[in-house]
Coordinates of C-alpha atoms and ligand atoms in Angstrom, one line a residue:
M1093 CA -5.2 60.3 5.5
H1094 CA -2.4 59.3 3.1
D1095 CA -0.7 57.1 5.7
W1096 CA -3.0 54.4 7.0
L1097 CA -0.4 52.7 9.2
A1098 CA 0.4 56.0 11.0
E1099 CA -3.3 56.5 11.8
R1100 CA -3.5 53.0 13.1
V1101 CA -0.5 53.4 15.4
R1102 CA -2.1 56.4 16.9
T1103 CA -5.2 54.5 17.8
S1104 CA -4.1 50.9 18.5
P1105 CA -0.4 50.5 18.8
E1106 CA -0.5 47.3 20.8
A1107 CA -2.9 45.5 18.4
T1108 CA -1.4 42.7 16.3
A1109 CA -0.7 43.9 12.8
L1110 CA 1.0 40.8 11.4
V1111 CA 1.6 37.2 12.2
E1112 CA 4.0 35.1 10.1
A1113 CA 2.4 31.8 9.6
E1114 CA 5.6 29.9 9.2
D1115 CA 6.9 30.5 12.8
G1116 CA 4.2 32.4 14.5
A1117 CA 6.3 35.6 14.8
E1118 CA 4.1 38.6 15.7
W1119 CA 4.3 42.2 14.9
S1120 CA 2.3 44.8 16.8
Y1121 CA 1.2 47.9 14.9
A1122 CA 3.9 49.9 16.8
E1123 CA 6.5 47.3 15.7
L1124 CA 5.4 47.3 12.1
D1125 CA 5.4 51.0 12.1
S1126 CA 9.1 51.2 13.3
A1127 CA 10.0 48.7 10.6
V1128 CA 8.2 50.8 8.0
E1129 CA 10.0 53.9 9.2
E1130 CA 13.3 52.2 8.6
T1131 CA 12.2 51.0 5.1
A1132 CA 11.0 54.5 4.3
A1133 CA 14.3 56.1 5.4
R1134 CA 16.2 53.7 3.2
L1135 CA 14.0 54.4 0.2
A1136 CA 14.4 58.2 0.8
A1137 CA 18.2 57.8 1.1
L1138 CA 18.1 56.1 -2.3
G1139 CA 16.5 59.2 -3.7
L1140 CA 12.8 58.1 -3.8
E1141 CA 10.6 61.2 -3.8
P1142 CA 6.9 61.9 -3.5
G1143 CA 5.1 61.0 -6.8
D1144 CA 7.9 58.6 -7.8
H1145 CA 7.0 55.2 -9.1
L1146 CA 8.4 52.5 -6.8
G1147 CA 8.6 49.1 -8.6
V1148 CA 8.4 46.0 -6.4
L1149 CA 9.4 42.6 -7.7
M1150 CA 9.0 39.9 -5.1
E1151 CA 6.6 37.4 -3.7
T1152 CA 4.4 37.8 -0.6
R1153 CA 6.5 38.4 2.5
V1154 CA 6.9 40.8 5.4
A1155 CA 9.4 43.0 3.4
F1156 CA 6.7 43.5 0.8
V1157 CA 4.2 44.6 3.4
R1158 CA 6.8 47.1 4.7
L1159 CA 7.2 48.5 1.2
V1160 CA 3.5 49.0 0.7
H1161 CA 3.3 51.2 3.8
A1162 CA 6.6 52.9 3.2
A1163 CA 5.3 54.0 -0.3
M1164 CA 2.2 55.5 1.3
R1165 CA 4.3 57.3 3.9
L1166 CA 6.5 58.8 1.3
G1167 CA 3.7 59.6 -1.1
A1168 CA 5.2 57.4 -3.8
V1169 CA 3.2 55.3 -6.2
L1170 CA 3.5 51.6 -5.6
V1171 CA 4.0 49.4 -8.7
P1172 CA 4.0 45.7 -7.8
L1173 CA 5.2 43.6 -10.7
N1174 CA 4.3 39.9 -11.2
A1175 CA 7.4 38.0 -10.2
R1176 CA 6.3 35.0 -12.2
L1177 CA 6.2 36.7 -15.6
A1178 CA 8.8 35.9 -18.3
R1179 CA 11.6 38.5 -18.7
P1180 CA 10.4 40.2 -21.9
E1181 CA 6.9 40.7 -20.3
L1182 CA 8.4 42.1 -17.2
A1183 CA 10.7 44.4 -19.1
R1184 CA 7.7 45.7 -21.0
Q1185 CA 5.8 46.4 -17.8
A1186 CA 8.8 48.1 -16.1
E1187 CA 9.0 50.4 -19.1
T1188 CA 5.2 51.1 -19.3
A1189 CA 5.2 52.0 -15.6
D1190 CA 8.0 54.6 -15.8
L1191 CA 9.7 53.4 -12.7
N1192 CA 12.1 55.5 -10.7
L1193 CA 13.4 52.7 -8.4
L1194 CA 12.9 48.9 -8.4
V1195 CA 13.1 46.9 -5.2
C1196 CA 13.6 43.1 -5.4
E1197 CA 14.5 40.2 -3.2
R1198 CA 17.3 37.6 -3.5
E1199 CA 15.2 35.3 -5.8
T1200 CA 14.3 38.1 -8.2
E1201 CA 17.5 40.1 -8.3
S1202 CA 18.9 38.9 -11.6
E1203 CA 15.5 39.5 -13.2
A1204 CA 15.3 43.0 -11.7
V1205 CA 18.8 43.9 -12.9
A1206 CA 18.0 42.6 -16.4
I1207 CA 14.8 44.4 -16.9
S1208 CA 15.4 47.7 -15.2
E1209 CA 17.0 50.8 -16.4
V1210 CA 16.7 52.5 -13.0
P1211 CA 18.4 51.7 -9.7
V1212 CA 17.7 48.3 -8.2
A1213 CA 17.7 47.7 -4.5
S1214 CA 17.3 44.3 -2.9
V1215 CA 15.7 43.9 0.5
D1216 CA 18.0 41.0 1.1
A1217 CA 21.3 42.8 0.4
P1218 CA 21.9 46.3 1.8
Q1219 CA 24.2 47.3 -1.0
R1220 CA 22.7 46.2 -4.2
E1221 CA 22.0 49.5 -5.9
G1222 CA 24.5 51.1 -8.4
E1223 CA 26.0 54.2 -6.8
D1224 CA 25.9 56.3 -10.0
A1225 CA 22.3 55.6 -10.6
V1226 CA 21.4 56.4 -7.0
A1227 CA 23.5 59.6 -7.2
A1228 CA 21.4 60.6 -10.2
L1229 CA 18.2 59.9 -8.4
R1230 CA 19.3 61.9 -5.4
Q1231 CA 20.3 64.9 -7.5
R1232 CA 16.8 65.8 -8.5
D1233 CA 15.3 68.9 -7.0
S1234 CA 12.8 67.8 -4.4
A1235 CA 10.4 69.7 -2.2
G1236 CA 9.7 66.6 -0.1
F1237 CA 6.3 65.3 0.7
D1238 CA 3.7 67.9 1.5
P1239 CA 0.6 66.3 3.0
A1240 CA -1.3 69.6 2.4
S1241 CA -1.0 69.2 -1.4
W1242 CA -2.0 65.5 -1.3
S1243 CA -5.4 64.6 -2.6
R1244 CA -7.2 61.3 -2.3
A1245 CA -7.6 61.3 -6.1
D1246 CA -3.8 61.3 -6.6
P1247 CA -2.3 58.1 -8.0
Q1248 CA -1.4 55.7 -5.2
A1249 CA -0.7 52.4 -6.9
M1250 CA -0.4 51.0 -10.3
L1251 CA -1.4 47.3 -10.8
F1252 CA -1.3 45.3 -13.9
T1253 CA -4.3 43.2 -15.0
S1254 CA -3.8 39.5 -15.4
G1255 CA -3.5 39.6 -19.2
T1256 CA -6.3 37.1 -19.9
T1257 CA -7.5 39.0 -22.9
G1258 CA -4.3 40.5 -24.2
D1259 CA -1.3 42.3 -22.8
P1260 CA -1.7 43.2 -19.1
K1261 CA -2.9 46.8 -18.8
A1262 CA -1.5 49.2 -16.2
V1263 CA -4.3 50.3 -13.9
S1264 CA -3.8 53.6 -12.1
L1265 CA -5.6 53.6 -8.7
S1266 CA -6.0 56.3 -6.1
M1267 CA -6.2 56.2 -2.3
G1268 CA -9.8 57.2 -2.8
N1269 CA -10.4 54.0 -4.8
F1270 CA -8.8 51.8 -2.1
L1271 CA -10.6 53.6 0.7
A1272 CA -14.0 53.2 -1.0
S1273 CA -13.3 49.6 -1.7
A1274 CA -12.2 48.8 1.9
T1275 CA -15.2 50.6 3.4
A1276 CA -17.7 49.0 1.1
S1277 CA -16.2 45.6 1.7
A1278 CA -16.4 46.1 5.5
F1279 CA -20.1 46.9 5.2
R1280 CA -20.7 43.7 3.3
L1281 CA -18.5 41.3 5.3
G1282 CA -18.5 43.1 8.7
V1283 CA -15.4 43.9 10.7
T1284 CA -14.6 43.0 14.3
P1285 CA -11.5 44.1 16.3
D1286 CA -10.4 40.4 16.6
D1287 CA -10.5 39.7 12.9
S1288 CA -7.5 38.2 11.2
W1289 CA -7.2 37.7 7.5
L1290 CA -5.0 35.0 6.0
L1291 CA -2.9 36.4 3.2
C1292 CA -1.8 33.7 0.8
L1293 CA -2.4 35.4 -2.5
S1294 CA 0.2 37.3 -4.4
M1295 CA 0.5 40.9 -3.5
Y1296 CA 1.0 42.0 -7.1
H1297 CA -2.7 41.2 -7.7
M1298 CA -5.5 43.1 -6.2
G1299 CA -6.8 40.3 -4.0
G1300 CA -3.5 40.1 -2.1
L1301 CA -2.7 43.8 -1.9
S1302 CA -6.2 44.5 -0.6
V1303 CA -5.7 42.3 2.4
V1304 CA -2.7 44.4 3.5
L1305 CA -4.3 47.8 2.9
R1306 CA -7.7 46.9 4.5
S1307 CA -6.2 45.3 7.6
A1308 CA -4.2 48.5 8.3
L1309 CA -7.3 50.6 7.9
Y1310 CA -9.4 48.3 10.1
G1311 CA -6.7 47.8 12.7
T1312 CA -7.0 44.0 12.3
T1313 CA -4.4 41.3 11.8
V1314 CA -2.8 39.9 8.7
V1315 CA -1.7 36.2 8.9
L1316 CA 0.9 36.0 6.2
Q1317 CA 1.7 32.8 4.5
E1318 CA 4.7 32.8 2.1
G1319 CA 3.9 30.7 -1.0
F1320 CA 0.5 29.0 -1.1
D1321 CA 0.2 25.4 0.1
A1322 CA -3.3 24.1 0.6
E1323 CA -2.5 22.0 3.7
D1324 CA -0.4 24.7 5.3
A1325 CA -3.0 27.3 4.6
A1326 CA -5.8 25.2 6.2
D1327 CA -3.6 24.4 9.2
A1328 CA -2.6 28.1 9.6
M1329 CA -6.3 29.1 9.7
A1330 CA -6.9 26.7 12.6
E1331 CA -3.7 27.5 14.4
F1332 CA -4.1 31.3 14.4
G1333 CA -7.9 31.5 14.6
V1334 CA -8.2 33.1 11.2
T1335 CA -11.6 34.8 10.6
G1336 CA -11.2 35.6 6.9
V1337 CA -9.4 34.6 3.8
S1338 CA -9.3 35.6 0.1
L1339 CA -9.0 32.8 -2.4
V1340 CA -9.5 31.9 -6.0
P1341 CA -11.6 28.8 -6.6
T1342 CA -8.7 26.4 -7.4
M1343 CA -7.1 27.2 -4.0
L1344 CA -10.3 26.6 -2.1
R1345 CA -10.9 23.3 -3.9
R1346 CA -7.4 22.2 -3.0
M1347 CA -7.9 23.1 0.7
L1348 CA -11.2 21.2 0.8
D1349 CA -9.4 18.2 -0.8
A1350 CA -6.6 18.4 1.8
R1351 CA -8.7 18.9 4.9
D1352 CA -12.2 17.7 6.0
S1353 CA -13.1 21.0 7.5
L1354 CA -11.8 24.5 7.7
A1355 CA -11.2 26.5 10.9
N1356 CA -14.2 27.1 13.1
S1357 CA -13.1 30.6 13.6
L1358 CA -13.7 31.4 9.9
R1359 CA -16.3 34.1 9.3
F1360 CA -15.8 34.7 5.5
V1361 CA -14.1 33.1 2.5
L1362 CA -13.9 35.8 -0.2
L1363 CA -13.9 33.8 -3.3
G1364 CA -13.3 35.6 -6.6
G1365 CA -11.3 35.8 -9.8
A1366 CA -13.3 33.1 -11.6
P1367 CA -16.7 31.6 -11.3
A1368 CA -17.4 29.3 -8.3
S1369 CA -18.7 26.0 -9.7
E1370 CA -21.9 24.3 -8.5
E1371 CA -19.8 21.5 -7.2
L1372 CA -17.5 23.8 -5.2
L1373 CA -20.6 25.6 -3.7
S1374 CA -22.1 22.2 -2.8
R1375 CA -19.0 21.2 -0.9
C1376 CA -18.9 24.5 0.9
E1377 CA -22.5 24.2 1.9
A1378 CA -22.1 20.6 3.1
R1379 CA -19.1 21.6 5.2
G1380 CA -20.3 24.9 6.5
V1381 CA -17.7 27.0 4.7
P1382 CA -18.9 30.6 4.8
V1383 CA -18.2 31.3 1.1
H1384 CA -18.8 34.7 -0.4
P1385 CA -18.7 34.4 -4.2
T1386 CA -17.2 37.7 -5.5
F1387 CA -17.0 39.5 -8.8
G1388 CA -14.1 41.9 -9.0
M1389 CA -11.3 43.2 -11.1
T1390 CA -8.1 45.2 -11.0
E1391 CA -9.8 48.3 -12.5
T1392 CA -12.3 48.5 -9.6
A1393 CA -9.8 48.0 -6.8
S1394 CA -11.3 44.5 -6.2
Q1395 CA -15.0 43.8 -5.4
I1396 CA -17.8 44.9 -7.6
A1397 CA -20.4 42.5 -6.1
T1398 CA -20.2 39.9 -3.3
A1399 CA -22.8 37.4 -2.2
R1400 CA -23.3 36.2 1.3
P1401 CA -23.2 32.5 2.0
R1402 CA -27.0 31.9 2.2
E1403 CA -27.6 33.8 -1.0
A1404 CA -24.7 31.9 -2.6
F1405 CA -26.2 28.5 -1.7
E1406 CA -29.8 29.5 -2.5
H1407 CA -29.0 31.1 -5.8
R1408 CA -26.1 29.1 -7.1
G1409 CA -23.9 31.0 -9.4
T1410 CA -24.8 34.5 -8.4
V1411 CA -22.1 37.0 -7.1
G1412 CA -24.8 38.8 -5.1
R1413 CA -25.6 42.5 -5.3
P1414 CA -23.2 45.3 -6.1
M1415 CA -21.2 46.8 -3.3
L1416 CA -22.2 50.0 -1.5
W1417 CA -21.7 53.0 -3.8
T1418 CA -21.2 50.8 -6.8
D1419 CA -23.7 51.2 -9.6
L1420 CA -24.0 48.3 -12.1
T1421 CA -25.8 48.7 -15.4
V1422 CA -26.3 45.9 -17.9
V1423 CA -26.1 47.4 -21.4
G1424 CA -26.9 45.9 -24.8
E1425 CA -24.9 46.2 -28.1
D1426 CA -26.2 49.7 -28.6
C1427 CA -24.9 50.6 -25.1
N1428 CA -28.4 51.3 -23.8
P1429 CA -29.5 49.8 -20.4
L1430 CA -31.3 46.5 -20.5
P1431 CA -34.1 45.4 -18.1
A1432 CA -33.6 42.6 -15.5
G1433 CA -33.2 39.2 -16.9
E1434 CA -31.6 40.3 -20.1
T1435 CA -28.0 39.6 -20.9
G1436 CA -25.4 42.2 -21.8
E1437 CA -22.2 43.8 -20.9
L1438 CA -21.7 44.7 -17.2
V1439 CA -20.8 48.4 -16.8
V1440 CA -19.9 49.9 -13.4
S1441 CA -19.5 53.3 -11.9
G1442 CA -18.6 54.5 -8.4
P1443 CA -15.7 55.5 -6.2
T1444 CA -13.7 52.3 -6.6
V1445 CA -13.4 52.6 -10.4
M1446 CA -9.8 53.4 -11.5
R1447 CA -8.5 56.7 -12.7
G1448 CA -7.6 55.1 -16.0
Y1449 CA -5.0 53.0 -17.8
Y1450 CA -1.6 54.6 -17.2
G1451 CA -0.1 56.3 -20.2
D1452 CA -2.9 55.0 -22.5
P1453 CA -5.6 57.6 -22.9
A1454 CA -7.0 55.8 -25.9
A1455 CA -7.6 52.6 -24.0
T1456 CA -9.0 54.6 -21.1
A1457 CA -11.4 56.5 -23.4
E1458 CA -12.5 53.3 -25.0
A1459 CA -13.3 51.6 -21.6
F1460 CA -15.6 54.4 -20.4
G1461 CA -19.1 55.1 -21.7
E1462 CA -22.2 56.9 -20.6
Y1463 CA -22.9 54.5 -17.7
G1464 CA -19.3 54.1 -16.6
F1465 CA -16.5 51.6 -17.0
H1466 CA -17.1 48.7 -19.4
T1467 CA -15.9 45.6 -17.6
G1468 CA -15.7 43.4 -20.8
D1469 CA -17.8 40.8 -18.8
V1470 CA -21.2 39.7 -19.8
G1471 CA -24.1 38.9 -17.5
Y1472 CA -27.4 40.0 -16.2
R1473 CA -29.3 41.0 -13.1
D1474 CA -32.3 39.0 -11.8
D1475 CA -35.5 40.5 -10.5
A1476 CA -34.0 40.9 -7.1
G1477 CA -31.0 42.8 -8.4
R1478 CA -28.5 40.0 -8.0
V1479 CA -25.7 39.9 -10.5
W1480 CA -24.9 36.9 -12.6
V1481 CA -21.6 36.8 -14.5
L1482 CA -21.7 34.6 -17.6
N1483 CA -18.6 35.1 -19.6
R1484 CA -16.2 37.6 -21.2
R1485 CA -17.5 39.8 -24.0
E1486 CA -14.8 38.6 -26.3
D1487 CA -16.0 35.0 -25.9
R1488 CA -19.4 35.8 -27.4
I1489 CA -20.3 33.9 -30.6
I1490 CA -21.7 35.8 -33.6
T1491 CA -23.9 33.5 -35.7
G1492 CA -25.9 34.8 -38.7
G1493 CA -25.4 38.3 -37.2
E1494 CA -26.9 37.4 -33.8
N1495 CA -24.9 37.5 -30.6
V1496 CA -24.8 34.4 -28.4
H1497 CA -23.3 34.5 -25.0
P1498 CA -21.8 31.1 -24.2
G1499 CA -22.7 31.5 -20.5
E1500 CA -26.4 31.5 -21.4
V1501 CA -26.1 28.3 -23.3
V1502 CA -24.1 26.7 -20.5
E1503 CA -26.7 27.7 -18.0
A1504 CA -29.4 26.0 -20.1
L1505 CA -27.3 22.8 -20.5
R1506 CA -26.7 22.6 -16.8
E1507 CA -30.4 22.5 -16.2
H1508 CA -30.3 18.9 -17.6
P1509 CA -30.1 16.5 -14.6
D1510 CA -27.5 14.4 -16.4
V1511 CA -25.2 17.3 -17.2
R1512 CA -22.5 18.1 -14.7
D1513 CA -20.7 20.8 -16.5
A1514 CA -20.3 22.2 -20.0
A1515 CA -18.3 24.7 -22.1
V1516 CA -19.7 26.5 -25.1
V1517 CA -17.7 28.0 -28.0
G1518 CA -18.2 29.2 -31.6
L1519 CA -16.8 27.1 -34.5
D1520 CA -16.1 28.8 -37.8
D1521 CA -18.9 28.2 -40.3
D1522 CA -19.0 29.2 -44.0
E1523 CA -22.7 29.9 -44.0
W1524 CA -23.3 31.6 -40.6
G1525 CA -19.9 33.0 -39.7
E1526 CA -19.9 30.9 -36.5
R1527 CA -22.0 28.1 -35.1
V1528 CA -22.6 27.2 -31.4
A1529 CA -20.8 24.1 -30.2
A1530 CA -20.9 22.5 -26.7
L1531 CA -18.5 20.2 -24.8
V1532 CA -20.5 18.5 -22.2
V1533 CA -19.4 16.6 -19.0
P1534 CA -22.1 14.1 -18.1
E1535 CA -22.8 12.9 -14.6
D1536 CA -21.3 9.5 -13.8
G1537 CA -23.2 6.7 -15.4
A1538 CA -25.5 9.1 -17.4
D1539 CA -26.5 8.0 -20.9
L1540 CA -26.4 11.2 -22.9
T1541 CA -26.2 11.6 -26.7
G1542 CA -25.8 14.6 -28.9
E1543 CA -29.4 14.3 -29.9
T1544 CA -30.8 14.2 -26.4
V1545 CA -28.8 17.3 -25.6
E1546 CA -30.0 19.1 -28.7
D1547 CA -33.6 18.1 -28.0
F1548 CA -33.3 19.4 -24.5
C1549 CA -32.1 22.8 -25.7
D1550 CA -35.0 23.1 -28.2
D1551 CA -37.4 24.0 -25.4
R1552 CA -35.0 26.4 -23.7
L1553 CA -33.1 28.4 -26.3
A1554 CA -33.8 30.3 -29.4
G1555 CA -32.8 28.4 -32.6
Y1556 CA -29.6 30.3 -33.3
K1557 CA -28.4 29.7 -29.7
R1558 CA -28.7 25.9 -29.8
P1559 CA -25.5 23.9 -30.0
R1560 CA -25.1 22.4 -33.5
T1561 CA -22.1 20.3 -32.5
V1562 CA -22.0 18.4 -29.2
A1563 CA -19.1 16.3 -27.8
F1564 CA -18.6 14.7 -24.4
A1565 CA -15.6 14.6 -22.0
H1566 CA -14.9 13.4 -18.5
E1567 CA -13.8 16.9 -17.5
L1568 CA -13.2 20.3 -19.1
P1569 CA -9.7 21.4 -20.0
R1570 CA -8.7 24.1 -17.5
T1571 CA -5.8 26.4 -16.9
A1572 CA -3.9 26.4 -13.6
S1573 CA -6.1 29.1 -12.3
G1574 CA -9.2 27.0 -13.0
T1575 CA -10.6 28.9 -16.0
V1576 CA -11.8 26.8 -19.0
E1577 CA -9.2 26.6 -21.8
R1578 CA -11.4 27.7 -24.6
E1579 CA -9.0 27.0 -27.4
A1580 CA -8.6 23.4 -26.3
V1581 CA -12.4 23.1 -26.1
R1582 CA -12.7 24.5 -29.7
E1583 CA -10.1 22.0 -30.9
R1584 CA -11.9 19.0 -29.4
L1585 CA -15.2 20.2 -31.0
R1586 CA -13.7 20.8 -34.4
R1587 CA -12.5 17.2 -34.4
E1588 CA -16.0 16.1 -33.5
R1589 CA -17.6 18.2 -36.2
D1590 CA -15.1 17.0 -38.9
A1591 CA -15.3 13.3 -37.8
Ligands
ATP1860 P1 -7.0 41.3 -18.6 O1 -7.9 42.5 -18.2 O2 -5.6 41.7 -18.8 O3 -7.6 40.6 -19.8 P2 -8.1 40.0 -16.3 O4 -9.4 40.6 -16.7 O5 -8.1 38.5 -16.1 O6 -7.0 40.3 -17.4 P3 -8.1 40.7 -13.5 O7 -8.4 42.2 -13.3 O8 -7.2 40.1 -12.6 O9 -7.5 40.6 -15.0 O10 -9.4 39.9 -13.5 C1 -10.7 40.4 -13.5 C2 -11.6 39.5 -14.3 O11 -11.8 38.2 -13.7 C3 -13.0 40.0 -14.5 O12 -13.2 41.0 -15.5 C4 -13.8 38.7 -14.8 O13 -13.7 38.4 -16.2 C5 -13.0 37.7 -14.0 N1 -13.8 37.4 -12.8 C6 -13.5 37.8 -11.5 N2 -14.4 37.4 -10.6 C7 -15.2 36.6 -11.3 C8 -16.4 35.8 -11.0 N3 -16.8 35.7 -9.7 N4 -17.0 35.1 -12.0 C9 -16.6 35.1 -13.2 N5 -15.5 35.9 -13.6 C10 -14.9 36.6 -12.7
MG1861 MG1 -9.7 42.5 -17.4

């Protein structure tokens, strides 16, 4: 069970494993398997052994897919590194990950050589690696890979988190984690033998890597697009009859801007990484896009909860119910479970939850509690068991000793018919520690004032949760990935307060 591609070749060698969107080149499972055999042989010749950490520094391309399967075949731990990080960050990750070998491509070769203290091999140049370093790798005593000693709880890959709340953390995942995730996802989305999944995400994040792993397990097709481009992605979906795609909200928004409709063949759009806005959901509904809003993270090998389209349109903002085998508990400050409707930290347990943070037992211990892994995200479950994600725990506001979750206040503000969007942050306050403040985006032509907004909140929120400072903007400041830039919001609101 350690080599999903080998299993697949036994059962459906002629099925299409891979299509390159750029030129339509196709790889059957048998062809991909031979290519992976070559890659594995080269890695073994370089001295890579079972249990070794294989770093990969490149963007999404066929060579990367080959490395993913070759690592499985050799029993090595795959460590994809984010090729877009700055050199010092990359160097830190390479060190944290205890690499044995680093594979790069032409574009990342100088970075790879600069950050790595271990042999570097390029998929674009057969002779990149230093001979002495390789000789040293080869000299180790090796017993070779022994499938009998392999366990599905063994480390299989190490992925770094995105680094939103601090330095990226090295997440150690097992084959068991990926298997549970792929299976549970199949039960939520369905699988048919003719499925093909467009891969346009980076493979060093969970969303991209999952597409490659799952497709091999299912025996379905990956349509691979190198480098995301909204128009090309939309066109590739139509041209190759794509049935599924994984996207973050910004990418989907750009695709809907670029094209009037998406491929008719599309069965699911797995949309995660950040909240799907009302506006984006409305556009999906109007154009018949089968959107599946998803809450997931690196530590849980992707999906924790996924909503189906009807649910997503009828209950805007929900990420649906937890996946099969995943238990989700909402806990309060005292770490005890809260009833439906009450807001607290989302805690998950189940077979997709990581082994731990690599080389950091303290961080691992801190992340796990009685009910499982503490996601650091805040939300609630409604009476029907649907999950709602509001904000990150670290974004909470503490005012006069009371916790306020910005997402709750945003939800209340959005109930106002003239409010299109809002962001809520805490501003320092001498008396209360922090005070709630809101930056509001009014609907076009609406006549909103700070007072009307505050009055509206009076009926809906406890006193300490009501915004004490309100400012207006045409849109919220956002990062490239579409998340609200909280510091910029805070800055704008400080100016309003001090005006
Ligand atoms: P770090 O852990 O280093 O701070 P990160 O949490 O951004 O970075 P990822 O594992 O890539 O790293 O992202 C997972 C996070 O993304 C979740 O914990 C959650 O905060 C956010 N997220 C994912 N899906 C959604 C969603 N549908 N709605 C709101 N937030 C989401
Ligand atoms: Mg995180």
